[in-house]
Coordinates of C-alpha atoms and ligand atoms in Angstrom, one line a residue:
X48 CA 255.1 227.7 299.1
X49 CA 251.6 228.2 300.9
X50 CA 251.2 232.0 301.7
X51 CA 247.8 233.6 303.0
X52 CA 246.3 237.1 301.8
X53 CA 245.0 239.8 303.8
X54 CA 243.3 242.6 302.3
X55 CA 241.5 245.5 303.9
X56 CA 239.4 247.9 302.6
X57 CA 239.9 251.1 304.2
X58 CA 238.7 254.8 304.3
X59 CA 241.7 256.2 302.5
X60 CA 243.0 253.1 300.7
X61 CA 243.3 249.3 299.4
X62 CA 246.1 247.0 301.1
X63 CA 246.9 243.6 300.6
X64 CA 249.4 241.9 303.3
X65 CA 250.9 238.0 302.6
X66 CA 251.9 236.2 305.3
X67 CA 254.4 232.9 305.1
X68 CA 253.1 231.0 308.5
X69 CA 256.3 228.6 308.3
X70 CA 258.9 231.0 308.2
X71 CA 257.2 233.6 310.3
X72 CA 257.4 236.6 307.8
X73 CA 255.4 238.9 306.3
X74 CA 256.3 238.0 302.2
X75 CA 254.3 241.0 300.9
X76 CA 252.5 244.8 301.6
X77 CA 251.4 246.8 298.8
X78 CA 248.4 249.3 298.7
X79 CA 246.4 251.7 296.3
X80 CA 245.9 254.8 297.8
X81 CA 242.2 256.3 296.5
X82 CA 243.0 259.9 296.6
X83 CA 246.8 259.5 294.8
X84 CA 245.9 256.2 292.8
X85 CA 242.9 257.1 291.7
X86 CA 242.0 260.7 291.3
X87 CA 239.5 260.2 289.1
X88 CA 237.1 259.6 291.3
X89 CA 237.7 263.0 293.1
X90 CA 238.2 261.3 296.9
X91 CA 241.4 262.6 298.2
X92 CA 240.3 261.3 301.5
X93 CA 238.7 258.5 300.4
X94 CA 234.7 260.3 300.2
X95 CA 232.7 263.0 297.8
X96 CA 232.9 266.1 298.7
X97 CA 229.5 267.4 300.0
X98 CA 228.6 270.6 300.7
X99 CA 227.2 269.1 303.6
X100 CA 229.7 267.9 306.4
X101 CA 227.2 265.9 307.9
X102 CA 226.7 263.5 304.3
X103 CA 229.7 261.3 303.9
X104 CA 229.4 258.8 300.6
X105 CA 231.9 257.0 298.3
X106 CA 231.6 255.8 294.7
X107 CA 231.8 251.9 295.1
X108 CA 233.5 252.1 291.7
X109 CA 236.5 253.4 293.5
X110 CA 236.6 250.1 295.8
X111 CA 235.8 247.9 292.7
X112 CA 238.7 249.7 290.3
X113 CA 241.3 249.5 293.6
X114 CA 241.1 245.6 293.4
X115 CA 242.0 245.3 289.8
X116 CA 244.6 248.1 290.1
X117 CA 246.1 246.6 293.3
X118 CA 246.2 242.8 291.9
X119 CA 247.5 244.2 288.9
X120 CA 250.6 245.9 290.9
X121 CA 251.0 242.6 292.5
X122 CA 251.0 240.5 289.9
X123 CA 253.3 242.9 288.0
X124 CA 256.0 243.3 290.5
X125 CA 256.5 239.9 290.2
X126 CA 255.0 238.6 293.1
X127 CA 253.2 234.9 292.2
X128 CA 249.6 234.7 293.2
X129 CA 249.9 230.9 292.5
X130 CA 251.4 230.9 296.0
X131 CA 248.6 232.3 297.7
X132 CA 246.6 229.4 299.9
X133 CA 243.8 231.3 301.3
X134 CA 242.6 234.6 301.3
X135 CA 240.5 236.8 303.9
X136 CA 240.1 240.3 304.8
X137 CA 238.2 243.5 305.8
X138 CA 236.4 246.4 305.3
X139 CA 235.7 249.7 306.8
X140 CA 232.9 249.3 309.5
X141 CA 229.0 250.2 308.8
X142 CA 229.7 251.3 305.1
X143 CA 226.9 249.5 302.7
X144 CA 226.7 249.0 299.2
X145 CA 223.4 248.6 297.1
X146 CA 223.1 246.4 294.5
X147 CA 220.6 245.6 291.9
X148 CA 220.9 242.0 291.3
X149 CA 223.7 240.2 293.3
X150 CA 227.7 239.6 291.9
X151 CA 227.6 237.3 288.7
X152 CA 223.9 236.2 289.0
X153 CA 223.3 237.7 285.2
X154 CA 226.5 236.8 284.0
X155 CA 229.5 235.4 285.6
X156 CA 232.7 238.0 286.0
X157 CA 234.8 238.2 282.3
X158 CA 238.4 238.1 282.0
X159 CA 238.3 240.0 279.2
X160 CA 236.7 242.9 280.7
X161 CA 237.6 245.5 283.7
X162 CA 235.9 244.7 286.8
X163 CA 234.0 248.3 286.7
X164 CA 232.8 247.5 284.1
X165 CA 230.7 244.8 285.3
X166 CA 229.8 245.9 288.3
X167 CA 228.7 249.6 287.2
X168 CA 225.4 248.4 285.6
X169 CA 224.5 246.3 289.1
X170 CA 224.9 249.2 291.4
X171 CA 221.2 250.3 292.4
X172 CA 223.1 253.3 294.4
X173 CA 225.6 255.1 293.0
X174 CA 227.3 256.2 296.1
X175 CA 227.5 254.2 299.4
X176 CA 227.0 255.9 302.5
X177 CA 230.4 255.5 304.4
X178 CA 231.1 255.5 308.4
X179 CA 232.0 259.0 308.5
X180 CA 228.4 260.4 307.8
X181 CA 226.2 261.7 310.3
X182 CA 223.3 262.5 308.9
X183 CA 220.6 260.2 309.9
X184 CA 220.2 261.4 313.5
X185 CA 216.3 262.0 313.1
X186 CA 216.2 258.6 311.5
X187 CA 218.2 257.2 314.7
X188 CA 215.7 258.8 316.7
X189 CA 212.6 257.4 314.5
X190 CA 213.9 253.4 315.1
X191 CA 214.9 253.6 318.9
X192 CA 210.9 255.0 319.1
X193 CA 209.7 251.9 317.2
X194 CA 211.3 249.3 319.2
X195 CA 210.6 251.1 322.6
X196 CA 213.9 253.1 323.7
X197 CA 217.8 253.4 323.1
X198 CA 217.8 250.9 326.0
X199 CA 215.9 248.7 324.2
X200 CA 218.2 248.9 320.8
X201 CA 221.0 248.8 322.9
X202 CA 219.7 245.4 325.0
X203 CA 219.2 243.8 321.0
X204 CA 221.9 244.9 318.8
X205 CA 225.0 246.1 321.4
X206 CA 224.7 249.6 320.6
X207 CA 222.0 252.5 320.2
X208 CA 221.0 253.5 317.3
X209 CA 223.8 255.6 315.7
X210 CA 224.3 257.9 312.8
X211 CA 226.6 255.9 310.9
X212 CA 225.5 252.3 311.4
X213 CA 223.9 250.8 308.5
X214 CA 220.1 250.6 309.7
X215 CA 219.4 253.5 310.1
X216 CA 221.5 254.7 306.7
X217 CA 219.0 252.0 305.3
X218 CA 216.2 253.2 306.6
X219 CA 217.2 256.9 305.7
X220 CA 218.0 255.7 302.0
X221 CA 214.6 253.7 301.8
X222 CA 212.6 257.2 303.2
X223 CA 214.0 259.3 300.4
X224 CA 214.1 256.7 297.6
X225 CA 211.5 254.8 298.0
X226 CA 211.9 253.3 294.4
X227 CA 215.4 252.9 294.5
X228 CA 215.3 251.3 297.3
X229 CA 212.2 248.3 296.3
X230 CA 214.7 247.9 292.8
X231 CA 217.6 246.7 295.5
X232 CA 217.8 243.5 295.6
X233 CA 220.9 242.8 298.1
X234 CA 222.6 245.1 300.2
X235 CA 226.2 244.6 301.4
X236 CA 228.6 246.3 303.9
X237 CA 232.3 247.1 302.4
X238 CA 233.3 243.9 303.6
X239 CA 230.9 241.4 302.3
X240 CA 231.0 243.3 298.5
X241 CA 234.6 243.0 298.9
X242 CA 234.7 239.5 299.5
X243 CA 231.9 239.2 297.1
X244 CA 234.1 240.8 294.2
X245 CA 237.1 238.2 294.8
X246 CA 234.6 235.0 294.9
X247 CA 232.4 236.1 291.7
X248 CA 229.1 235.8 293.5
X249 CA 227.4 237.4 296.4
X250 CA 228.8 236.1 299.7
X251 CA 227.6 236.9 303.5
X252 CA 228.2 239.1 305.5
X253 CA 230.5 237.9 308.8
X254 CA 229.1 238.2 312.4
X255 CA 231.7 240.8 313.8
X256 CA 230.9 243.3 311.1
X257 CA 227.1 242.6 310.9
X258 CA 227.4 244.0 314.6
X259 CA 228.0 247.0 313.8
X260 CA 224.6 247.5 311.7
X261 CA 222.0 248.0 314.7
X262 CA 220.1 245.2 312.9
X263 CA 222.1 242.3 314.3
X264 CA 220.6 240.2 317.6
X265 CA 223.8 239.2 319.5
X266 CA 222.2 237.1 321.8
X267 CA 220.7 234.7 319.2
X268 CA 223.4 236.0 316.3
X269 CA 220.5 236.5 313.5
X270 CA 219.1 239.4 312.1
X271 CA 216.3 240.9 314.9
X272 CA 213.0 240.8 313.0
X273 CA 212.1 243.7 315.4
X274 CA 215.1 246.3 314.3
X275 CA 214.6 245.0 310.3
X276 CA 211.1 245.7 310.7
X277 CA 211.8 249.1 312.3
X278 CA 214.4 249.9 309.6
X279 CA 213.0 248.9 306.4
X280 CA 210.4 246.6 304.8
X281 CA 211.5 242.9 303.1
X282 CA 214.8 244.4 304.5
X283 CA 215.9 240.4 305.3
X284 CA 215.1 239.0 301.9
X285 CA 218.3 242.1 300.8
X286 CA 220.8 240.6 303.6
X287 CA 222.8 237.6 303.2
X288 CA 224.1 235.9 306.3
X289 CA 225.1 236.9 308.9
X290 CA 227.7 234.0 309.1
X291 CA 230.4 233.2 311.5
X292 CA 233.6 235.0 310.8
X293 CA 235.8 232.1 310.7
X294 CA 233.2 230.3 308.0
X295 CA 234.3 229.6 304.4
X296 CA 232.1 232.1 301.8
X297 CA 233.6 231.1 298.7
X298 CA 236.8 230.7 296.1
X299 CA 238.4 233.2 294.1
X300 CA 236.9 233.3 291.1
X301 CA 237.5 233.1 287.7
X302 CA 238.3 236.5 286.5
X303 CA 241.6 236.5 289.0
X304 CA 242.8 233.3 288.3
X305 CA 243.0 234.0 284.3
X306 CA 243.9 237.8 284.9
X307 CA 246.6 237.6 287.9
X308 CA 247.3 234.1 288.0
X309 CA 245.9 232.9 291.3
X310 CA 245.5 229.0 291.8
X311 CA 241.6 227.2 291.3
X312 CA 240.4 226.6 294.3
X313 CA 241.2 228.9 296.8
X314 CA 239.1 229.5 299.8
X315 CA 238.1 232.9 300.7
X316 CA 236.9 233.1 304.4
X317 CA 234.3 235.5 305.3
X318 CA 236.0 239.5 305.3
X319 CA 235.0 241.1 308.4
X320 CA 235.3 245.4 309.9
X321 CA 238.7 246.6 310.0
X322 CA 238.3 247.0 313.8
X323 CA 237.3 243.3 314.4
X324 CA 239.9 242.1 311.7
X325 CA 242.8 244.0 313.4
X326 CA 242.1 243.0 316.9
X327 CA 243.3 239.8 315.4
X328 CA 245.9 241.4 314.0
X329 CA 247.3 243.1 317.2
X330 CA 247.0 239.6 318.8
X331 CA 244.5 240.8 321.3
X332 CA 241.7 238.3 320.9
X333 CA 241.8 237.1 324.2
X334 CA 240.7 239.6 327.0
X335 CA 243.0 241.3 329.2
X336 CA 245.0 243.7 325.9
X337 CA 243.1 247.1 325.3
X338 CA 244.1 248.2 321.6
X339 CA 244.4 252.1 320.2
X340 CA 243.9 252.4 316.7
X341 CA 245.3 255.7 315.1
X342 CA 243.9 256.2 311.8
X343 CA 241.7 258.1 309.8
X344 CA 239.4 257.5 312.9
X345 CA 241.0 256.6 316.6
X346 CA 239.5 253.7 318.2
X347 CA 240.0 252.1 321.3
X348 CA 238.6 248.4 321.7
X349 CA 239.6 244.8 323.5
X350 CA 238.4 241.7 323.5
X351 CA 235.2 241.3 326.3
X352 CA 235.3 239.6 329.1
X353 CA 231.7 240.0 329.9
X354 CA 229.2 241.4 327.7
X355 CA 228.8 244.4 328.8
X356 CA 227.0 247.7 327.3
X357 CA 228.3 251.5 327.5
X358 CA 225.0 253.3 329.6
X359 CA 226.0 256.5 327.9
X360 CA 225.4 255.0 324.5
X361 CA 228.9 255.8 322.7
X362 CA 230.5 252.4 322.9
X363 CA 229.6 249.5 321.0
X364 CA 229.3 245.2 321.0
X365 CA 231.0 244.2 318.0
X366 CA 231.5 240.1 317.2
X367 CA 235.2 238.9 317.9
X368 CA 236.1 237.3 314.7
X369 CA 238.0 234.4 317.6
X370 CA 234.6 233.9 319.2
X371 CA 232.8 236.0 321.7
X372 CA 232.3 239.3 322.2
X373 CA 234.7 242.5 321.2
X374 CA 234.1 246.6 323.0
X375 CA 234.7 249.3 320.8
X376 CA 234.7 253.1 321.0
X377 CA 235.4 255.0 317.6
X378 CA 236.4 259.0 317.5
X379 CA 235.6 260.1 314.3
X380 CA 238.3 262.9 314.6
X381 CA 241.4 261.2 314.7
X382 CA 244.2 261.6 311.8
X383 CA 241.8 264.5 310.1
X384 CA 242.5 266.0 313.1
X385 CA 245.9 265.9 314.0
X386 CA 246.5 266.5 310.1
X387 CA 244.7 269.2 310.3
X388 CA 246.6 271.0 313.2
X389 CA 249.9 269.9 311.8
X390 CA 248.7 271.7 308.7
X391 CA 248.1 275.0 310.2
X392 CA 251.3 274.7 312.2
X393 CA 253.2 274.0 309.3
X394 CA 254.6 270.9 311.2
X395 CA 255.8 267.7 309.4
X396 CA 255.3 264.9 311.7
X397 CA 258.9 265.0 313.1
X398 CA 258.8 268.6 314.4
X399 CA 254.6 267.5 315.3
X400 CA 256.6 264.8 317.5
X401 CA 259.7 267.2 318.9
X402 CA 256.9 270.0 319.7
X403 CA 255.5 267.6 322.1
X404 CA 258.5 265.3 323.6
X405 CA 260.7 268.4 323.3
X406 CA 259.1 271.7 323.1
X407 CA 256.0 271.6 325.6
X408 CA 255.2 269.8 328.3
X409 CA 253.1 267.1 329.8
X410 CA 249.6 269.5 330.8
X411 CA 250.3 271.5 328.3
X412 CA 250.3 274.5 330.6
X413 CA 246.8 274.6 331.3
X414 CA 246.2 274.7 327.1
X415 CA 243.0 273.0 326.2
X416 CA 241.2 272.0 322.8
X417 CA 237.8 270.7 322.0
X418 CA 239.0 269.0 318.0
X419 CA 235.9 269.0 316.2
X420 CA 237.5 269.5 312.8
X421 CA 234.8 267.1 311.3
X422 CA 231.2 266.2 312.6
X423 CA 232.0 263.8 316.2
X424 CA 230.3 261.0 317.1
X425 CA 232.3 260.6 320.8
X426 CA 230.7 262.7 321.9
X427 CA 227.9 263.5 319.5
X428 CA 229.4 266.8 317.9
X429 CA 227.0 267.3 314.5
X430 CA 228.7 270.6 313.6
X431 CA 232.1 270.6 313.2
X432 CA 233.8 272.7 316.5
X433 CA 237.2 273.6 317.3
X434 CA 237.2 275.3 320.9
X435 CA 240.7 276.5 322.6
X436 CA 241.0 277.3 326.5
X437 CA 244.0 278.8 328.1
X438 CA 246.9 281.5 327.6
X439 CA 245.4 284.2 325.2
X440 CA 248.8 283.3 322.8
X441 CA 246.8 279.4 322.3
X442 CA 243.7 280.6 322.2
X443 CA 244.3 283.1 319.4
X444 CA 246.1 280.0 317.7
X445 CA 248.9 281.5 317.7
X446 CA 251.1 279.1 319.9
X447 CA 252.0 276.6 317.8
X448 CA 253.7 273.6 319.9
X449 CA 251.3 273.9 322.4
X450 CA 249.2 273.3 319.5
X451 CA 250.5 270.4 318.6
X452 CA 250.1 268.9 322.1
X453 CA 246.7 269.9 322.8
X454 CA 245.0 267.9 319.7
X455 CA 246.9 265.0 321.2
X456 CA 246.4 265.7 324.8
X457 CA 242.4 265.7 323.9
X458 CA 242.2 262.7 322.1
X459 CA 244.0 260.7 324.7
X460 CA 241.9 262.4 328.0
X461 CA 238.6 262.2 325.8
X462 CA 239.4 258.4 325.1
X463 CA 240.5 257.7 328.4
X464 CA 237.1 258.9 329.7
X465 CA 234.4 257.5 327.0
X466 CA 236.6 254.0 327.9
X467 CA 235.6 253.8 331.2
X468 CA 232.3 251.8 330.6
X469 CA 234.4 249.1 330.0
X470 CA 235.1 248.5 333.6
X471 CA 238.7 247.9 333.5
X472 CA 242.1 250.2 333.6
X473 CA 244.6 248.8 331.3
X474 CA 248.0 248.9 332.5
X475 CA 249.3 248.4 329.3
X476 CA 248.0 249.6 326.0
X477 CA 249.1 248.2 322.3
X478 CA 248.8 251.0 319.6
X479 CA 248.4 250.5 316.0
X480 CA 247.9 252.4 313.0
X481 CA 250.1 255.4 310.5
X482 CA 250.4 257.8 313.7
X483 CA 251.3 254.7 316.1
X484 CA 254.9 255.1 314.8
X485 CA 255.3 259.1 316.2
X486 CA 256.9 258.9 319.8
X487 CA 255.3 262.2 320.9
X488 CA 251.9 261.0 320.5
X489 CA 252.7 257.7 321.8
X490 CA 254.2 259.0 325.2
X491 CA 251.0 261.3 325.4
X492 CA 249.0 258.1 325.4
X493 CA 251.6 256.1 328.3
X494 CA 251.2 259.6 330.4
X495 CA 247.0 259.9 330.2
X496 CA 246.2 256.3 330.7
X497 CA 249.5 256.0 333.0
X498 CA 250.0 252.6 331.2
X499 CA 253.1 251.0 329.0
X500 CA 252.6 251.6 325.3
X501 CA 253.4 248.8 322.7
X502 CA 253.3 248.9 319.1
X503 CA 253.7 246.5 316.6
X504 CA 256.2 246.1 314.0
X505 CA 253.3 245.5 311.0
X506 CA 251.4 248.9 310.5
X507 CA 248.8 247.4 308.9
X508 CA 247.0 245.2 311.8
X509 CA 243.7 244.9 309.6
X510 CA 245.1 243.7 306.2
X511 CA 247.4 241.3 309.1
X512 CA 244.4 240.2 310.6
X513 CA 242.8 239.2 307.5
X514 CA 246.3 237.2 306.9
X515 CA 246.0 236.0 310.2
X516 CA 242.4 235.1 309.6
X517 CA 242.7 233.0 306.2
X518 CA 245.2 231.2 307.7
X519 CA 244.1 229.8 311.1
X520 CA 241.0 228.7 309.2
X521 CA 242.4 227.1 306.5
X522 CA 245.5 225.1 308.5
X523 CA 243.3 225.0 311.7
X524 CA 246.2 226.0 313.6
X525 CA 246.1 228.0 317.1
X526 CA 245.7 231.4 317.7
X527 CA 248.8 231.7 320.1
X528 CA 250.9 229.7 317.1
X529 CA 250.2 232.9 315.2
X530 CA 249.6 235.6 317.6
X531 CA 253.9 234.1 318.7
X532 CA 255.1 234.7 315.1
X533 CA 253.6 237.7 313.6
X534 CA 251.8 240.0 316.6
X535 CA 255.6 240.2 318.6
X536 CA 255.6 243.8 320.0
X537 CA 258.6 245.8 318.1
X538 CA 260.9 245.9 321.1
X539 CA 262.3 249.0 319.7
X540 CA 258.8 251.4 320.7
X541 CA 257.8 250.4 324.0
X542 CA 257.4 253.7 326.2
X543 CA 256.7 254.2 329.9
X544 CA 254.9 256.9 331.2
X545 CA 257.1 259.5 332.3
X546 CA 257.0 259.6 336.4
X547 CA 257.0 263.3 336.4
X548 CA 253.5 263.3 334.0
X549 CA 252.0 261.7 337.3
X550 CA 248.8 263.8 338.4
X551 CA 249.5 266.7 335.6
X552 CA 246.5 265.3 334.4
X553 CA 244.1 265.8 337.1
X554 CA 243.3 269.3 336.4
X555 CA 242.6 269.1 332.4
X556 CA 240.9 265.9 332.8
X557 CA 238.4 267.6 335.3
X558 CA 238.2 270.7 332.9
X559 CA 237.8 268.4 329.8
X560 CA 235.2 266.0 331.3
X561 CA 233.2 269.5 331.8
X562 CA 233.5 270.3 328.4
X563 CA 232.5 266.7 327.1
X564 CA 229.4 266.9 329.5
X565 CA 228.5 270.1 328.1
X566 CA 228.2 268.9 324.1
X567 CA 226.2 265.6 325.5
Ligands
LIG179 C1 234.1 251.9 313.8 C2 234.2 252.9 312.7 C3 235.5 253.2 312.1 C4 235.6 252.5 310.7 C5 236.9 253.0 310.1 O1 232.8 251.8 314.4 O2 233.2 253.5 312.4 O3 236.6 252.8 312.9 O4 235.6 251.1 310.9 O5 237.2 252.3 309.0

């Protein structure tokens, strides 16, 4: 038997996905959950608390201790890694990782000993600054100044410079810790340290994740001396890479083949973002398939047809782990948010889903919320802001079910219109992720865009894609051979949008467009 390994690196958790390409099935899905697997390290959602809800960092350790826990429940259940013929995967975007000499340079990883272990002395940084932190805006400010504009920035690297991409947390880190800082010798997004932990040794980072660092040239697809040298000095000689995404990095080492029983030999191809690695997964690598992601964040993104930039400066150019070009808008308040309202409500997600198909309807009555529950980066929101417009009863927060649908409603009107850049309406939308199973927020999504909503029967499309991934490259097979087998839309979930929805959106798209302009 040949099976191929995904795994992806997430805010909230560790999953690993096998795939068996002959028989068309999905052979295995396990995950380590940080906050219930691993409570030590005092994440329940996956970051340190801070009294600061701008600063967003994670212990690394929790990462490195996930991969030994999770190969260790794999292993244990029974399941033979001998089988497994190739492995890629995927991290959580712009997340970086600061190391003082790279993986197994001093000594190479020991059996005998727990992975933390070994990496805990390496770590230069004891926390990594993670996608959800928003605290560099000055800094942002600082390198668009150096390299003549946002425009400019934007022309180089597909994006402006933004909070949470890894320059300018570089450059941010290198300002306050100046020493810390010259005693790093490599620095590595989630991505390339996890694929560096399964090969033994430091390994590159991939083009479609390197993207997403404001450092990256797309044109040439090098590092752009001009944002490195606005960022951070020697910042090159601390980067490995950036490779293509299909490109072989390494083999897993050692240290899992004597602990868990994996085969010598086999190839690990370069990890890449969650967001590239599940456009793979949804199957939407060609253009012409627009993909929402409901997770911890929402994102929309498709495959590019043209390069193309978003003027406003929310959207961003990341690689397309196929080849070409991939559009991406992220909304930082996307499951928080929708767990946070179900919270207050005291809704489980079946009465969150019959409050909106059943209980209120499409419009919501005029009912409008602004869902800041955590700092926004579509649009830039630094302080977190929950704003409520309508019948007194909803904005007291008192009306529960319309409650339910207006954190829903929002989402879908405010991605609707920071999607528009893109230059095309989907008529049809594929939608991934936990809350891509819950029909209320899935017809919400048909009636807004007025498109058909898909979903897939795999929930995890990342971990899939890194499946996916390892296995065109290492049987050099076709996408559509894959895409046929594994990224079939569940026929069960596909909605319509309901004909009587038509136009109820006019009026709270014009009043929410306001709102948006308003905050920037
Ligand atoms: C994308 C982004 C998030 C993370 C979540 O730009 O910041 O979607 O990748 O893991």
């Amino acid at each position: 038997m040949a099976y191929y390994l995904g795994l992806d690196s997430s805010t909230q958790s560790l999953s690993a996905l096998a795939i068996d390409v002959e028989h068309g099935t999905v052979v295995l899905e396990e995950s380590v959950n940080f906050g219930r697997d691993l409570p030590h390290y005092a994440s329940p959602h996956g970051f340190l608390e801070d009294p600061d809800p701008q600063i967003k960092h994670a212990n690394p350790l929790m990462w490195v201790e996930a991969l030994d826990v999770l190969l260790a429940k794999l292993a244990g259940s029974g399941f033979d890694l001998s089988q497994i013929a190739a492995v890629s995967g995927a991290g959580q975007q712009h997340g970086s990782v600061y190391l003082k000499s790279g993986i197994g340079e001093v000594a190479p990883l020991s059996p005998d000993k727990p992975l933390v272990e070994q990496i805990a002395p390496i770590l230069s940084r004891e926390t990594s600054p993670i996608w959800m932190d928003s605290s560099t805006s000055a800094v942002c400010s600082e390198i668009a100044r150096a390299v003549g504009g946002d425009a400019i920035v934007t022309q180089i690297t597909g994006s402006r410079a933004i909070e949470r991409f890894t320059g300018p947390q570089i450059r941010k880190f290198y300002l306050e810790e100046p020493e810390v800082y010259a005693a790093t010798q490599e620095i590595h997004l989630v991505s390339s340290f996890m694929a560096s932990l399964l090969a033994g040794k430091s390994v590159p980072i991939d083009l479609g994740d390197g993207a997403g660092m404001n450092l990256l040239d797309l044109a040439s697809a090098s590092f752009s001396q001009k944002m490195l040298d606005a960022t951070a000095p020697e910042l090159r000689a601390r980067l490995k890479g950036p490779v293509p995404s299909q490109e072989q990095v390494g083999v897993v080492a050692d240290y899992f083949v004597k602990k868990f029983g994996f085969r010598t030999n086999v190839p690990i191809y370069a990890f890449t973002g969650d967001n590239p690695s599940s456009l793979i997964g949804m199957g939407a690598s060609e253009p012409g398939t627009a993909v929402v992601s409901l997770g911890t964040s929402d994102t929309v993104f498709a495959a590019m047809r043209h390069p193309r930039t978003d003027p406003q400066g929310f959207g961003h150019v990341f690689g397309n782990p196929a080849g070409g070009f991939m559009c991406l808008i992220c909304f930082a308040n996307g499951s928080l948010a929708r767990e946070k309202v179900a919270e207050q409500a005291g809704y489980d997600w079946q009465s969150f889903a019959r409050a909106i198909l059943e209980e209120t309807a499409p419009g919501n009555g005029g009912n409008l919320m602004l869902p800041f529950f955590v700092p926004e980066m579509t649009p830039k929101v630094l302080k977190p802001e929950v704003r409520r417009f309508g019948s007194p009863d909803f904005v007291a927060g008192n009306d529960k079910k319309a409650l339910a649908r207006a954190v829903v409603e929002a989402q879908a009107l405010s991605m609707q219109h920071h999607s528009r850049w893109i230059g095309e309406t989907p008529t049809r939308l594929l939608v991934t992720g936990g809350a891509s199973k819950n029909r209320g927020i899935l017809q919400v999504l048909a009636d807004v865009f007025e498109a058909e909503i898909r979903t897939l029967s795999v929930g995890n499309s990342s971990a899939l894609g890194g499946a996916l991934r390892a296995a065109q490259a290492a049987l050099a097979c076709s996408w559509a051979e894959l895409y046929e087998r594994f990224a079939a839309p569940d026929p069960d979930l596909i909605l319509r949008p309901d004909p009587r929805a038509r136009g109820t959106y006019d009026a709270l798209r014009t009043a929410l467009t306001r709102e948006l302009q308003k905050l920037g």
